[in-house]
Amino acid sequence: MNVMTTCCVAGCGPAGALVGYLLARAGVPVVVLEKHSDFLRDFRGDTIHPSTLEILDELGLADRFLSLPHSKVSKLSIQTTTGQKVVMSLERLPSKFRFIAMVPQWDFLEFLTKEAARFPAFRLIRNAEVTGLLESGGVIHGVRYQDGAGEHDLEAPLTIGADGRASVTRAAANLPQVQAAAPMDVFWFRVSRHPGELTEVGLRLGAGLGLVLLDRNDYWQVAYLIPKGAAERVRQGGLDAFRTSIISVVPELEDRVAEISDWDQVKLLTVRADRLTRWHRPGYLAIGDAAHAMSPVGGVGINIAIHDATVAANTLWRPLLTGTIRESDLARVQRRREFAVRVIQAFQSAVQSQIIKPMLHASKPPSLPWVLRATLRVPVLRDVPPRLVAFGIRRPHVRSPAMLA
Ligand SMILES: Cc1cc2nc3c(=O)[nH]c(=O)nc-3n(C[C@H](O)[C@H](O)[C@H](O)COP(=O)(O)OP(=O)(O)OC[C@H]3O[C@@H](n4cnc5c(N)ncnc54)[C@H](O)[C@@H]3O)c2cc1C
């Protein structure tokens, strides 16, 4: 069956859901294709940063969004087992939102798509897996997708690839890519959380091991950092050694590490960081992780994906509505976003090479780099790292219009 729309979006993660929302709000017919039937995938990013909250506020959605169950994080700490500690505070940010809202990603996406469904121009098709691009004469004019009823072609003057870091559309568009350094992989697991404990979320560093604890109200989502490719070695060491190593870095968890009773509870994330050097082809634009897979450092992937979506809608709503979309419009989106992505990836690389990599290969507890300790003590410098995490670079604002009240 062949169907036609104005903009087809592959993937309904944060980037796809928001660009779909914004374009439909401006009156552009948009179809978002999502390969899963729901958003219930565990161990996805949960951090909704101040600049994303500002964008929701500009759309009149922030109050409703913040009425969903969430926790607030306004301090990020890095602490070693020898007692060194630095704290980055979001409390001085020039924003109405001086905290990161911890909201499960499935709640965020359900919220956004439900709000988008108020616009007649928005359509989300679940269980629809994009398998390739439609192309003729070097111009991409839609996608082929598969659902329970078979294979379909969806024709559109613009396809937005928002299908994440293993993007099928990016591969089909054959866009040039560079890899960024990623010296680690991450195990994810959860253990229960007692009310009121450990109010600062952050990175704990021990000898050869780093743990990040994310507060999800009644449980901790824990990231266990390992050297790249070391997962099998850690598994072979056995669960007892795994649990003991957790206690060595976060002794507060001693009374509950027994909750980890099977390796099935411990999921592996192979960390990847890359970016396209060209985000577009005639009729096609990649955004979010599809254009630049982010390292988990700083938990900024959602924020950056949301910024891409906002800029894409700001730039493209008019040419899409008037039927005049050209590749130069798509190039403008890349120009407006690429610098910000490169700066954040460079910041992540610096954290990885200066803090995480030495720690993962150390046989004794690491020291925090003096540059970091000094930076966070100097009043004019101490807010730079939290600002970078909270806002990214060149944080965008919503410029696309609302056609409906
Ligand atoms: C384990 C883990 C933990 C993370 N933690 C954080 C964190 O704490 N904070 C943070 O900011 N970021 C975090 N991230 C990164 C963050 O999740 C991503 O950067 C962000 O979600 C990117 O958004 P996106 O919309 O570009 O892509 P994605 O969120 O990956 O969304 C892509 C969507 O496309 C769908 N899709 C894929 N292929 C197809 C296809 N062929 N057809 C149709 N649909 C398709 C997928 O099902 C998915 O819904 C984490 C990532 C992982 C894997």
Coordinates of C-alpha atoms and ligand atoms in Angstrom, one line a residue:
M1 CA 0.0 0.0 0.0
N2 CA 1.4 3.5 -0.9
V3 CA 0.6 6.4 1.4
M4 CA 1.7 10.0 1.1
T5 CA 2.5 12.6 3.7
T6 CA 4.6 15.8 3.9
C7 CA 7.2 14.7 6.5
C8 CA 7.9 11.2 7.5
V9 CA 9.9 10.6 10.7
A10 CA 11.6 7.3 11.3
G11 CA 11.7 6.5 15.0
C12 CA 9.8 7.9 18.0
G13 CA 12.5 8.5 20.6
P14 CA 12.9 12.0 22.0
A15 CA 14.1 13.5 18.7
G16 CA 11.3 11.9 16.6
A17 CA 8.6 12.6 19.1
L18 CA 9.4 16.3 19.5
V19 CA 10.0 17.1 15.8
G20 CA 6.7 15.3 15.0
Y21 CA 5.0 17.4 17.7
L22 CA 6.4 20.7 16.6
L23 CA 5.8 20.2 12.8
A24 CA 2.2 19.0 13.4
R25 CA 1.7 22.0 15.8
A26 CA 2.7 24.2 12.9
G27 CA 0.2 22.4 10.6
V28 CA 2.7 20.2 8.7
P29 CA 1.2 16.7 8.0
V30 CA 3.7 14.3 9.7
V31 CA 3.8 10.6 10.1
V32 CA 6.1 9.1 12.8
L33 CA 6.9 5.5 12.4
E34 CA 8.0 3.6 15.6
K35 CA 9.1 0.0 15.4
H36 CA 8.0 -0.9 18.9
S37 CA 4.5 -1.2 20.1
D38 CA 5.2 0.8 23.3
F39 CA 8.0 2.9 24.9
L40 CA 8.6 0.5 27.7
R41 CA 12.3 -0.2 27.2
D42 CA 14.3 -0.3 30.4
F43 CA 17.6 1.4 31.1
R44 CA 17.1 4.3 28.7
G45 CA 18.0 7.9 29.5
D46 CA 15.8 9.4 32.1
T47 CA 17.3 12.9 32.5
I48 CA 15.2 15.8 31.4
H49 CA 17.6 18.8 31.6
P50 CA 16.8 22.5 32.2
S51 CA 16.9 23.5 28.5
T52 CA 14.5 20.7 27.6
L53 CA 12.2 21.9 30.4
E54 CA 12.5 25.4 29.0
I55 CA 11.4 24.2 25.6
L56 CA 8.4 22.3 27.2
D57 CA 7.6 25.6 29.0
E58 CA 7.6 27.6 25.8
L59 CA 5.1 25.0 24.5
G60 CA 2.9 25.4 27.6
L61 CA 3.6 21.8 28.6
A62 CA 6.1 22.1 31.5
D63 CA 3.5 22.3 34.3
R64 CA 1.6 19.2 33.0
F65 CA 4.9 17.4 32.4
L66 CA 6.2 18.1 35.9
S67 CA 3.0 16.8 37.4
L68 CA 4.2 13.3 36.3
P69 CA 6.0 11.4 39.1
H70 CA 9.6 12.5 39.0
S71 CA 12.6 13.3 41.2
K72 CA 14.7 16.5 41.0
V73 CA 18.5 16.5 40.9
S74 CA 20.2 19.9 41.5
K75 CA 23.6 18.7 42.5
L76 CA 26.0 16.4 40.6
S77 CA 29.0 15.0 42.5
I78 CA 32.1 13.1 41.7
Q79 CA 33.6 11.3 44.7
T80 CA 36.5 8.9 45.2
T81 CA 36.8 6.1 47.7
T82 CA 39.7 8.1 49.3
G83 CA 37.2 10.8 50.2
Q84 CA 38.0 13.4 47.5
K85 CA 34.8 15.0 46.3
V86 CA 33.6 17.8 44.0
V87 CA 30.1 19.0 43.6
M88 CA 28.6 20.8 40.6
S89 CA 25.5 22.8 41.5
L90 CA 22.6 23.6 39.2
E91 CA 21.2 25.9 41.8
R92 CA 22.7 29.1 40.3
L93 CA 21.6 28.4 36.7
P94 CA 20.0 31.4 34.9
S95 CA 16.8 29.4 34.4
K96 CA 13.4 28.9 35.9
F97 CA 14.4 25.2 36.1
R98 CA 17.4 24.8 38.3
F99 CA 17.3 21.0 38.3
I100 CA 17.3 17.9 36.2
A101 CA 13.9 16.1 36.3
M102 CA 14.4 12.4 36.5
V103 CA 11.5 11.0 34.5
P104 CA 11.5 7.5 32.9
Q105 CA 11.9 7.9 29.2
W106 CA 8.7 6.0 28.5
D107 CA 6.7 8.5 30.5
F108 CA 8.3 11.4 28.7
L109 CA 7.6 9.8 25.3
E110 CA 4.0 8.8 26.2
F111 CA 3.4 12.4 27.4
L112 CA 4.8 14.0 24.3
T113 CA 3.0 11.7 21.8
K114 CA -0.3 12.1 23.7
E115 CA 0.1 15.9 23.5
A116 CA 1.0 15.7 19.8
A117 CA -2.1 13.6 19.1
R118 CA -4.1 16.7 19.8
F119 CA -3.0 18.1 16.4
P120 CA -4.9 16.7 13.4
A121 CA -1.6 16.8 11.4
F122 CA 0.1 14.3 13.7
R123 CA 0.0 10.6 13.2
L124 CA 2.1 8.0 15.0
I125 CA 2.2 4.4 13.7
R126 CA 3.5 1.9 16.2
N127 CA 4.8 -1.5 15.3
A128 CA 6.1 0.0 12.1
E129 CA 9.7 -0.8 11.3
V130 CA 11.4 1.2 8.7
T131 CA 13.5 -1.1 6.5
G132 CA 14.8 1.3 3.9
L133 CA 14.5 4.5 2.0
L134 CA 12.7 5.2 -1.3
E135 CA 15.1 6.8 -3.7
S136 CA 15.1 7.8 -7.3
G137 CA 17.6 9.9 -9.2
G138 CA 19.6 10.5 -6.0
V139 CA 16.5 12.0 -4.3
I140 CA 15.0 10.3 -1.2
H141 CA 11.2 10.5 -1.3
G142 CA 10.1 8.4 1.6
V143 CA 10.5 5.1 3.4
R144 CA 9.6 1.5 3.1
Y145 CA 8.3 0.0 6.4
Q146 CA 7.0 -3.2 7.7
D147 CA 4.1 -3.8 10.1
G148 CA 1.8 -6.7 11.0
A149 CA -0.1 -6.3 7.7
G150 CA 3.0 -6.5 5.5
E151 CA 5.3 -4.0 3.7
H152 CA 4.3 -0.4 2.8
D153 CA 5.8 2.6 1.1
L154 CA 5.3 6.0 2.7
E155 CA 6.1 8.8 0.2
A156 CA 7.1 12.2 1.6
P157 CA 9.1 15.2 0.3
L158 CA 11.2 15.0 3.5
T159 CA 12.2 12.0 5.6
I160 CA 13.7 12.7 9.0
G161 CA 15.9 9.9 10.3
A162 CA 15.4 9.9 14.1
D163 CA 15.9 6.2 14.5
G164 CA 18.7 6.2 17.0
R165 CA 22.3 5.2 17.1
A166 CA 21.8 2.0 15.0
S167 CA 19.9 4.0 12.4
V168 CA 18.7 2.1 9.4
T169 CA 17.9 5.3 7.5
R170 CA 21.4 6.8 8.1
A171 CA 22.9 3.5 6.8
A172 CA 20.6 3.5 3.7
A173 CA 21.5 7.2 3.0
N174 CA 25.2 6.2 3.1
L175 CA 26.3 9.4 4.9
P176 CA 29.9 9.8 5.9
Q177 CA 30.7 9.2 9.6
V178 CA 33.6 9.7 12.1
Q179 CA 34.0 7.7 15.3
A180 CA 34.7 9.5 18.5
A181 CA 36.6 7.9 21.4
A182 CA 34.7 5.7 23.8
P183 CA 37.0 3.9 26.2
M184 CA 34.3 2.2 28.3
D185 CA 31.3 0.0 28.3
V186 CA 28.5 0.1 30.9
F187 CA 26.6 -2.5 32.8
W188 CA 23.2 -1.3 34.0
F189 CA 21.3 -2.8 36.9
R190 CA 18.9 -1.7 39.6
V191 CA 18.8 -2.1 43.4
S192 CA 16.2 -0.8 45.8
R193 CA 16.4 2.7 47.2
H194 CA 15.5 3.8 50.8
P195 CA 13.6 7.1 51.1
G196 CA 15.8 10.1 51.6
E197 CA 19.2 8.4 51.2
L198 CA 22.1 9.8 49.1
T199 CA 20.6 13.1 47.9
E200 CA 23.5 13.9 45.5
V201 CA 23.4 12.0 42.3
G202 CA 26.8 11.3 40.9
L203 CA 29.8 9.4 39.9
R204 CA 31.7 7.3 42.5
L205 CA 35.2 6.3 41.6
G206 CA 37.3 3.4 43.1
A207 CA 40.3 1.4 42.0
G208 CA 39.5 0.3 38.4
L209 CA 35.8 0.9 38.8
G210 CA 33.3 3.7 38.5
L211 CA 29.6 3.7 39.4
V212 CA 26.9 6.2 38.6
L213 CA 23.7 6.2 40.7
L214 CA 20.5 7.6 39.2
D215 CA 17.6 8.1 41.6
R216 CA 14.3 6.6 40.4
N217 CA 12.4 7.1 43.6
D218 CA 12.0 3.6 44.9
Y219 CA 15.1 2.2 43.2
W220 CA 18.6 3.1 42.1
Q221 CA 19.4 2.7 38.4
V222 CA 23.1 2.0 38.6
A223 CA 25.7 2.3 35.8
Y224 CA 28.8 0.2 36.4
L225 CA 31.6 1.5 34.1
I226 CA 34.1 -1.1 32.8
P227 CA 36.9 -0.8 30.3
K228 CA 35.8 -1.2 26.7
G229 CA 35.4 -4.9 25.8
A230 CA 35.8 -6.1 29.4
A231 CA 32.2 -7.4 29.9
E232 CA 33.0 -11.1 29.4
R233 CA 36.0 -10.9 31.8
V234 CA 33.8 -9.3 34.5
R235 CA 31.0 -11.9 34.0
Q236 CA 33.6 -14.7 34.3
G237 CA 34.7 -13.3 37.6
G238 CA 31.3 -14.3 39.0
L239 CA 28.4 -12.5 40.7
D240 CA 30.1 -12.6 44.1
A241 CA 33.1 -10.6 42.9
F242 CA 30.7 -8.3 41.1
R243 CA 28.7 -7.6 44.2
T244 CA 31.8 -7.1 46.3
S245 CA 33.2 -4.6 43.8
I246 CA 30.0 -2.6 44.1
I247 CA 30.3 -2.4 47.9
S248 CA 33.9 -1.4 47.6
V249 CA 32.9 1.8 45.8
V250 CA 29.4 2.4 47.3
P251 CA 29.4 0.8 50.8
E252 CA 25.9 2.2 51.4
L253 CA 24.6 -0.5 49.0
E254 CA 25.9 -3.5 51.1
D255 CA 22.5 -4.3 52.5
R256 CA 21.0 -4.8 49.1
V257 CA 23.5 -6.0 46.5
A258 CA 22.1 -9.5 47.1
E259 CA 19.1 -8.3 45.0
I260 CA 21.4 -8.9 42.0
S261 CA 21.1 -12.7 41.9
D262 CA 21.4 -13.4 38.1
W263 CA 23.4 -11.9 35.3
D264 CA 20.1 -11.5 33.4
Q265 CA 19.5 -8.5 35.8
V266 CA 22.7 -6.8 34.5
K267 CA 22.4 -5.3 31.0
L268 CA 25.3 -4.4 28.9
L269 CA 25.4 -1.1 27.0
T270 CA 28.2 -1.0 24.4
V271 CA 29.2 2.7 24.5
R272 CA 29.5 4.3 21.1
A273 CA 30.2 7.8 20.1
D274 CA 30.2 9.0 16.5
R275 CA 28.9 11.7 14.3
L276 CA 28.0 12.2 10.7
T277 CA 30.1 14.8 8.8
R278 CA 27.0 15.4 6.6
W279 CA 23.6 15.0 8.1
H280 CA 21.5 15.3 4.9
R281 CA 20.8 14.2 1.4
P282 CA 18.2 15.6 -1.0
G283 CA 14.9 14.6 0.8
Y284 CA 16.6 13.2 3.9
L285 CA 17.9 14.6 7.3
A286 CA 19.3 12.7 10.2
I287 CA 18.9 14.1 13.8
G288 CA 19.5 13.0 17.3
D289 CA 21.6 9.9 17.9
A290 CA 21.1 8.9 14.2
A291 CA 23.3 11.9 13.4
H292 CA 25.6 11.7 16.4
A293 CA 25.6 8.9 19.0
M294 CA 26.6 10.5 22.3
S295 CA 28.7 9.0 25.1
P296 CA 26.7 8.6 28.3
V297 CA 29.0 11.1 30.0
G298 CA 26.8 13.9 31.5
G299 CA 23.6 12.1 30.5
V300 CA 23.1 14.7 27.7
G301 CA 21.8 12.5 24.8
I302 CA 18.1 13.4 25.3
N303 CA 18.8 17.1 25.7
I304 CA 20.9 17.2 22.5
A305 CA 18.3 15.2 20.6
I306 CA 15.6 17.7 21.8
H307 CA 17.7 20.6 20.6
D308 CA 18.1 19.0 17.1
A309 CA 14.4 18.5 16.9
T310 CA 13.6 22.1 17.9
V311 CA 16.1 23.5 15.4
A312 CA 14.9 21.2 12.6
A313 CA 11.3 22.3 13.2
N314 CA 12.3 26.0 13.4
T315 CA 14.1 25.8 10.1
L316 CA 11.8 23.4 8.1
W317 CA 8.2 24.1 9.0
R318 CA 7.8 26.9 6.5
P319 CA 9.4 25.2 3.4
L320 CA 7.5 22.1 4.3
L321 CA 4.2 24.0 4.5
T322 CA 4.8 25.9 1.3
G323 CA 6.2 22.8 -0.6
T324 CA 9.6 24.5 -1.3
I325 CA 11.9 22.3 0.8
R326 CA 15.4 22.1 -0.6
E327 CA 18.6 20.4 0.5
S328 CA 20.0 23.8 1.5
D329 CA 17.3 24.0 4.2
L330 CA 18.5 20.7 5.6
A331 CA 22.1 21.9 5.4
R332 CA 21.0 24.9 7.6
V333 CA 19.9 22.5 10.3
Q334 CA 23.3 20.8 10.3
R335 CA 25.1 24.2 10.4
R336 CA 23.0 25.4 13.4
R337 CA 23.6 22.2 15.4
E338 CA 26.9 20.7 14.4
F339 CA 29.1 23.1 16.4
A340 CA 27.2 22.4 19.6
V341 CA 27.4 18.7 19.1
R342 CA 31.1 18.8 18.5
V343 CA 31.8 20.9 21.6
I344 CA 29.7 18.5 23.8
Q345 CA 31.5 15.5 22.3
A346 CA 34.9 17.1 23.0
F347 CA 33.8 17.8 26.6
Q348 CA 32.7 14.1 26.9
S349 CA 36.0 13.0 25.4
A350 CA 38.0 15.1 27.9
V351 CA 36.0 13.6 30.9
Q352 CA 36.6 10.1 29.5
S353 CA 40.3 10.6 28.9
Q354 CA 41.1 12.6 32.0
I355 CA 38.9 11.0 34.6
I356 CA 37.2 7.8 33.5
K357 CA 40.0 6.0 31.5
P358 CA 42.8 6.5 34.1
M359 CA 40.3 5.3 36.8
L360 CA 39.3 2.2 34.9
H361 CA 43.0 1.2 34.4
A362 CA 44.2 2.1 37.9
S363 CA 45.1 -0.4 40.6
K364 CA 44.7 2.1 43.4
P365 CA 41.9 4.6 44.0
P366 CA 42.2 7.5 41.6
S367 CA 42.7 11.2 42.4
L368 CA 40.5 13.8 40.9
P369 CA 42.3 16.0 38.3
W370 CA 43.5 19.3 39.9
V371 CA 42.0 21.2 37.0
L372 CA 38.6 20.0 37.9
R373 CA 39.0 20.7 41.6
A374 CA 40.4 24.2 40.9
T375 CA 37.7 25.0 38.3
L376 CA 34.9 24.2 40.8
R377 CA 36.4 26.4 43.5
V378 CA 36.7 29.6 41.4
P379 CA 33.4 31.5 41.4
V380 CA 33.6 32.7 37.8
L381 CA 34.4 29.1 36.5
R382 CA 32.5 26.8 38.8
D383 CA 29.2 27.2 36.9
V384 CA 30.7 26.4 33.5
P385 CA 30.5 22.6 33.7
P386 CA 27.0 22.5 35.2
R387 CA 25.8 25.0 32.5
L388 CA 27.3 22.8 29.8
V389 CA 25.4 19.8 31.1
A390 CA 22.2 21.7 31.7
F391 CA 22.0 23.8 28.5
G392 CA 24.5 22.4 26.1
I393 CA 25.8 25.0 23.7
R394 CA 23.6 27.5 21.8
R395 CA 20.4 26.2 23.4
P396 CA 17.6 26.7 21.0
H397 CA 14.1 28.2 21.6
V398 CA 10.9 27.3 19.9
R399 CA 10.4 29.5 16.8
S400 CA 7.9 27.3 14.9
P401 CA 4.4 28.5 15.2
A402 CA 1.2 27.0 16.6
M403 CA -1.4 26.8 14.0
L404 CA -4.1 25.7 16.5
A405 CA -4.8 27.2 19.8
Ligands
LIG1 C1 21.4 2.5 28.4 C2 21.3 3.9 28.0 C3 21.3 4.9 29.0 C4 21.2 6.2 28.7 N1 21.2 7.2 29.6 C5 21.0 8.5 29.3 C6 20.7 9.5 30.3 O1 20.7 9.2 31.5 N2 20.5 10.7 29.8 C7 20.5 11.1 28.5 O2 20.2 12.2 28.2 N3 20.7 10.2 27.6 C8 20.9 8.9 27.9 N4 21.1 7.9 27.0 C9 21.2 8.4 25.6 C10 19.8 8.7 25.1 O3 18.9 7.7 25.4 C11 19.8 9.0 23.6 O4 20.9 9.9 23.4 C12 18.5 9.7 23.2 O5 17.5 8.8 23.5 C13 18.6 9.9 21.7 O6 17.3 10.2 21.2 P1 16.9 9.8 19.7 O7 15.5 10.2 19.6 O8 17.9 10.4 18.8 O9 17.1 8.3 19.6 P2 16.5 7.0 20.4 O10 16.1 7.5 21.8 O11 17.4 5.9 20.3 O12 15.2 6.7 19.7 C14 15.1 6.1 18.4 C15 13.8 5.5 18.3 O13 13.7 4.9 16.9 C16 13.1 3.7 17.0 N5 13.6 2.9 15.9 C17 14.9 2.4 15.7 N6 15.0 1.9 14.5 C18 13.8 2.0 13.9 C19 13.3 1.6 12.6 N7 14.1 0.9 11.8 N8 12.0 1.8 12.3 C20 11.2 2.5 13.2 N9 11.6 2.9 14.4 C21 12.9 2.6 14.8 C22 13.6 3.1 18.3 O14 12.7 2.0 18.8 C23 13.5 4.3 19.2 O15 12.2 4.5 19.8 C24 21.2 6.6 27.3 C25 21.2 5.6 26.3 C26 21.3 4.3 26.6 C27 21.3 3.2 25.6

